[in-house]
Amino acid sequence: MAKEAAAALLTSAAVLPELQAGPSRLPTSTPGTTFTLGADHGADSKPASMTDPPANPDVSMASEHFDLPRASPDPNPSDFKTEFHPHSKHQMLYQSAEEFGQQDVESMDPDPMPWCPFASEGDFTFAKVAVEAGLSSGQVDHLLGLINSVSKGTAKVTLRNDAALRTVLDRAAAQLTLFSKLNFTIPYKGEVIMFLLHVRPLWEWALDMLTNPLLTLHFVWDAQRLFKHNGQEYKCFYMEPWMGERWWDVQVRE
């Protein structure tokens, strides 16, 4: 039966060009086929072998010699599969463990203005530094004023990094008497607590001030006594070191 079905299929393929050429070229019968074209059939009639099912439903036109190869299962399937809603028109996504959960940044256009809502990248950078440093409102105003002066050319900043800043600070500090470290201990609740103090000798520091011509005009050399009337009499009060009794006594002995 399989050979007969194959022969019928080949014969139908041979007759197909004649069908396309028109009824005038069709033969009335073809050996090996089961159909005839008579007066009761029109040009649109089809061969019985192409329309009628086979007598035996268990026999198909494709025998075991015509079976198509079946796809074998993937020996290495992907670790993850993502199915999208049909309305999204996205294809099924298969990903490995390394790819799963990773965003496809290549399909994203870079933000041309990542500093928004700041007006410029410089504004964003300044705000970031000011917040991280915990600057006060006065410090922010002073620093912005300096930046504006530099941009206008009325001020100049030569420092380029923290190392340069520390170097110039050390040079400035060396112009005066330096601080020294002193360990200070005090008993408290049966324990001795130690404190580390940074001190500057007052005498050397005062001599440093005296050698500065910009500061000598602001020194007060004479002892003073201040009084405030309380409604009945004047009462002495103290506000500065040169208003103390010791300062007064020192000048009396001169």
Short mmCIF file of C-alpha atoms in Angstrom, two decimals:
data_model
loop_
_atom_site.label_atom_id
_atom_site.label_comp_id
_atom_site.label_asym_id
_atom_site.label_seq_id
_atom_site.Cartn_x
_atom_site.Cartn_y
_atom_site.Cartn_z
CA MET A 1 0.00 0.00 0.00
CA ALA A 2 2.85 2.39 0.71
CA LYS A 3 4.29 1.90 -2.77
CA GLU A 4 0.88 2.55 -4.37
CA ALA A 5 0.46 5.78 -2.36
CA ALA A 6 3.90 6.98 -3.43
CA ALA A 7 3.15 6.21 -7.07
CA ALA A 8 -0.11 8.15 -6.85
CA LEU A 9 1.75 11.14 -5.38
CA LEU A 10 4.30 11.11 -8.23
CA THR A 11 1.57 10.85 -10.85
CA SER A 12 -0.29 13.82 -9.32
CA ALA A 13 2.89 15.87 -9.51
CA ALA A 14 3.25 14.99 -13.19
CA VAL A 15 -0.34 16.05 -13.94
CA LEU A 16 -0.06 19.39 -12.11
CA PRO A 17 1.52 21.27 -15.09
CA GLU A 18 -1.30 20.06 -17.29
CA LEU A 19 -3.84 21.39 -14.79
CA GLN A 20 -2.19 24.79 -14.85
CA ALA A 21 -2.12 24.82 -18.68
CA GLY A 22 -5.92 24.49 -18.92
CA PRO A 23 -8.55 21.77 -19.57
CA SER A 24 -7.81 21.53 -23.31
CA ARG A 25 -4.44 19.85 -22.65
CA LEU A 26 -5.61 17.47 -19.95
CA PRO A 27 -5.79 13.78 -20.88
CA THR A 28 -9.04 12.01 -20.22
CA SER A 29 -7.26 9.45 -18.10
CA THR A 30 -3.84 8.70 -16.75
CA PRO A 31 -2.52 5.22 -16.17
CA GLY A 32 -2.09 4.38 -12.56
CA THR A 33 -4.58 6.98 -11.31
CA THR A 34 -8.14 6.66 -10.05
CA PHE A 35 -9.71 9.75 -11.58
CA THR A 36 -11.21 10.69 -14.98
CA LEU A 37 -12.26 14.01 -16.39
CA GLY A 38 -15.58 13.74 -18.22
CA ALA A 39 -18.27 16.06 -19.44
CA ASP A 40 -19.80 16.37 -15.98
CA HIS A 41 -16.61 17.87 -14.53
CA GLY A 42 -15.53 21.44 -14.82
CA ALA A 43 -12.11 22.99 -14.98
CA ASP A 44 -12.06 23.39 -11.19
CA SER A 45 -12.62 19.72 -10.50
CA LYS A 46 -9.89 18.01 -8.47
CA PRO A 47 -8.57 14.47 -8.71
CA ALA A 48 -10.20 12.09 -6.34
CA SER A 49 -6.81 10.97 -5.13
CA MET A 50 -6.11 14.54 -3.91
CA THR A 51 -9.42 15.09 -2.16
CA ASP A 52 -10.60 11.74 -0.90
CA PRO A 53 -9.00 10.29 2.22
CA PRO A 54 -7.22 6.97 1.90
CA ALA A 55 -9.30 3.86 2.34
CA ASN A 56 -7.18 2.73 5.21
CA PRO A 57 -6.80 5.56 7.80
CA ASP A 58 -3.77 3.85 9.30
CA VAL A 59 -1.82 4.31 6.05
CA SER A 60 -0.55 7.82 5.26
CA MET A 61 1.05 9.18 2.12
CA ALA A 62 4.28 9.65 4.04
CA SER A 63 5.54 6.19 4.84
CA GLU A 64 8.40 5.29 7.07
CA HIS A 65 10.69 6.21 4.16
CA PHE A 66 9.31 9.81 4.10
CA ASP A 67 9.41 10.57 7.87
CA LEU A 68 10.97 14.01 8.65
CA PRO A 69 13.77 14.09 11.27
CA ARG A 70 12.69 15.29 14.68
CA ALA A 71 14.70 17.95 16.59
CA SER A 72 16.57 16.43 19.47
CA PRO A 73 16.31 18.15 22.88
CA ASP A 74 18.99 20.74 23.70
CA PRO A 75 21.69 18.94 25.70
CA ASN A 76 22.69 22.24 27.35
CA PRO A 77 19.53 24.24 28.06
CA SER A 78 19.75 27.80 29.36
CA ASP A 79 19.56 28.32 33.11
CA PHE A 80 16.70 30.83 32.96
CA LYS A 81 13.78 31.45 30.63
CA THR A 82 11.63 34.60 30.62
CA GLU A 83 8.21 34.49 28.97
CA PHE A 84 6.61 37.82 28.06
CA HIS A 85 2.94 38.58 27.65
CA PRO A 86 1.76 37.94 24.08
CA HIS A 87 0.62 41.56 23.72
CA SER A 88 4.17 42.77 24.36
CA LYS A 89 5.37 41.07 21.15
CA HIS A 90 8.65 40.14 22.84
CA GLN A 91 10.33 36.88 22.01
CA MET A 92 11.13 34.28 24.62
CA LEU A 93 14.33 35.19 26.47
CA TYR A 94 16.84 32.52 27.41
CA GLN A 95 19.73 33.48 29.70
CA SER A 96 22.64 31.85 31.46
CA ALA A 97 23.31 32.29 35.15
CA GLU A 98 25.90 34.98 34.36
CA GLU A 99 23.48 36.95 32.17
CA PHE A 100 20.39 36.65 34.39
CA GLY A 101 19.53 39.83 36.26
CA GLN A 102 22.02 41.94 34.33
CA GLN A 103 20.68 45.07 32.69
CA ASP A 104 21.38 45.52 29.01
CA VAL A 105 23.19 48.84 29.28
CA GLU A 106 24.16 48.78 25.62
CA SER A 107 20.57 49.43 24.64
CA MET A 108 20.36 52.48 26.91
CA ASP A 109 21.45 55.87 25.64
CA PRO A 110 23.77 57.74 28.04
CA ASP A 111 22.22 60.65 29.91
CA PRO A 112 23.56 63.82 28.25
CA MET A 113 22.98 65.85 31.46
CA PRO A 114 23.47 63.54 34.46
CA TRP A 115 23.90 66.50 36.83
CA CYS A 116 20.24 67.59 36.53
CA PRO A 117 18.44 69.28 38.26
CA PHE A 118 21.60 71.37 38.81
CA ALA A 119 22.20 74.01 36.16
CA SER A 120 25.70 72.74 35.36
CA GLU A 121 28.16 70.00 36.25
CA GLY A 122 30.21 72.56 38.19
CA ASP A 123 27.22 73.42 40.38
CA PHE A 124 26.68 69.73 41.12
CA THR A 125 30.35 69.20 42.01
CA PHE A 126 30.41 72.22 44.33
CA ALA A 127 27.20 71.11 46.07
CA LYS A 128 28.63 67.61 46.56
CA VAL A 129 31.84 68.96 48.13
CA ALA A 130 29.95 71.44 50.33
CA VAL A 131 27.61 68.75 51.67
CA GLU A 132 30.38 66.21 52.28
CA ALA A 133 32.51 68.83 54.08
CA GLY A 134 29.57 70.11 56.13
CA LEU A 135 30.27 73.74 55.24
CA SER A 136 28.25 76.41 56.99
CA SER A 137 26.24 78.98 55.05
CA GLY A 138 28.93 81.60 55.68
CA GLN A 139 31.67 79.29 54.42
CA VAL A 140 29.65 78.47 51.29
CA ASP A 141 29.10 82.17 50.56
CA HIS A 142 32.78 82.95 51.08
CA LEU A 143 33.95 80.09 48.87
CA LEU A 144 31.48 80.95 46.09
CA GLY A 145 32.65 84.56 46.25
CA LEU A 146 36.23 83.40 45.79
CA ILE A 147 35.26 81.24 42.81
CA ASN A 148 33.45 84.14 41.18
CA SER A 149 36.45 86.41 41.75
CA VAL A 150 38.77 83.86 40.15
CA SER A 151 36.46 83.51 37.14
CA LYS A 152 36.44 87.31 36.72
CA GLY A 153 40.23 87.50 37.02
CA THR A 154 40.20 89.63 40.18
CA ALA A 155 41.65 86.82 42.35
CA LYS A 156 44.14 84.03 41.79
CA VAL A 157 44.47 80.62 43.44
CA THR A 158 47.73 78.75 42.88
CA LEU A 159 46.99 75.76 45.13
CA ARG A 160 46.31 72.56 43.20
CA ASN A 161 45.89 69.87 45.87
CA ASP A 162 45.82 69.11 49.59
CA ALA A 163 49.58 68.59 49.76
CA ALA A 164 50.22 72.11 48.49
CA LEU A 165 47.76 73.51 51.03
CA ARG A 166 49.42 71.71 53.95
CA THR A 167 52.86 72.88 52.83
CA VAL A 168 51.88 76.54 52.82
CA LEU A 169 50.09 76.16 56.17
CA ASP A 170 53.22 74.68 57.75
CA ARG A 171 55.28 77.57 56.41
CA ALA A 172 52.84 80.08 57.85
CA ALA A 173 52.77 78.33 61.23
CA ALA A 174 56.58 78.37 61.40
CA GLN A 175 56.50 82.18 61.44
CA LEU A 176 55.12 82.06 64.99
CA THR A 177 55.81 80.07 68.13
CA LEU A 178 54.68 76.51 67.48
CA PHE A 179 52.37 74.50 69.67
CA SER A 180 53.81 71.79 71.87
CA LYS A 181 52.14 68.67 73.27
CA LEU A 182 51.63 68.24 76.99
CA ASN A 183 50.17 65.28 78.88
CA PHE A 184 47.87 66.43 81.66
CA THR A 185 46.64 63.94 84.29
CA ILE A 186 43.87 64.32 86.83
CA PRO A 187 42.40 61.84 89.36
CA TYR A 188 38.71 61.09 88.90
CA LYS A 189 36.67 58.55 90.88
CA GLY A 190 39.71 56.55 91.88
CA GLU A 191 41.23 56.60 88.41
CA VAL A 192 43.88 58.76 86.82
CA ILE A 193 42.70 60.22 83.52
CA MET A 194 45.23 61.58 81.06
CA PHE A 195 44.53 64.37 78.59
CA LEU A 196 46.72 65.42 75.69
CA LEU A 197 46.94 69.20 75.44
CA HIS A 198 48.38 71.39 72.69
CA VAL A 199 49.87 74.49 74.30
CA ARG A 200 51.84 77.53 73.17
CA PRO A 201 54.11 79.42 75.62
CA LEU A 202 52.44 82.75 76.24
CA TRP A 203 55.67 84.73 76.60
CA GLU A 204 57.11 83.56 73.29
CA TRP A 205 53.75 84.03 71.65
CA ALA A 206 53.50 87.62 72.97
CA LEU A 207 56.98 88.38 71.63
CA ASP A 208 55.87 87.10 68.24
CA MET A 209 52.98 89.54 68.32
CA LEU A 210 55.24 92.45 69.27
CA THR A 211 57.47 91.88 66.25
CA ASN A 212 54.51 92.13 63.89
CA PRO A 213 54.13 95.80 62.83
CA LEU A 214 50.53 95.22 61.82
CA LEU A 215 49.58 94.21 65.37
CA THR A 216 51.60 96.57 67.59
CA LEU A 217 49.15 99.43 66.98
CA HIS A 218 46.36 97.33 68.50
CA PHE A 219 48.16 96.50 71.74
CA VAL A 220 46.92 98.12 74.98
CA TRP A 221 49.90 99.03 77.17
CA ASP A 222 48.29 100.88 80.03
CA ALA A 223 46.23 99.28 82.78
CA GLN A 224 42.58 100.28 82.97
CA ARG A 225 39.73 100.07 85.43
CA LEU A 226 36.12 100.02 84.30
CA PHE A 227 33.16 100.99 86.50
CA LYS A 228 29.40 100.86 86.05
CA HIS A 229 26.92 102.89 88.10
CA ASN A 230 24.27 100.75 89.75
CA GLY A 231 22.02 103.62 90.80
CA GLN A 232 23.88 104.38 93.97
CA GLU A 233 27.59 104.04 93.23
CA TYR A 234 30.14 102.84 90.67
CA LYS A 235 31.08 99.17 90.78
CA CYS A 236 34.27 97.89 89.15
CA PHE A 237 34.00 95.13 86.57
CA TYR A 238 36.46 93.32 84.33
CA MET A 239 36.40 92.61 80.60
CA GLU A 240 40.04 92.39 79.45
CA PRO A 241 43.37 91.24 80.98
CA TRP A 242 44.70 94.81 81.31
CA MET A 243 41.77 95.64 83.59
CA GLY A 244 42.96 93.29 86.30
CA GLU A 245 44.59 94.31 89.58
CA ARG A 246 47.84 92.57 88.75
CA TRP A 247 48.29 94.61 85.60
CA TRP A 248 47.56 97.74 87.58
CA ASP A 249 50.12 96.86 90.21
CA VAL A 250 52.81 96.14 87.61
CA GLN A 251 52.44 99.58 86.11
CA VAL A 252 52.44 101.23 89.53
CA ARG A 253 55.93 99.87 90.27
CA GLU A 254 57.42 101.41 87.12
#
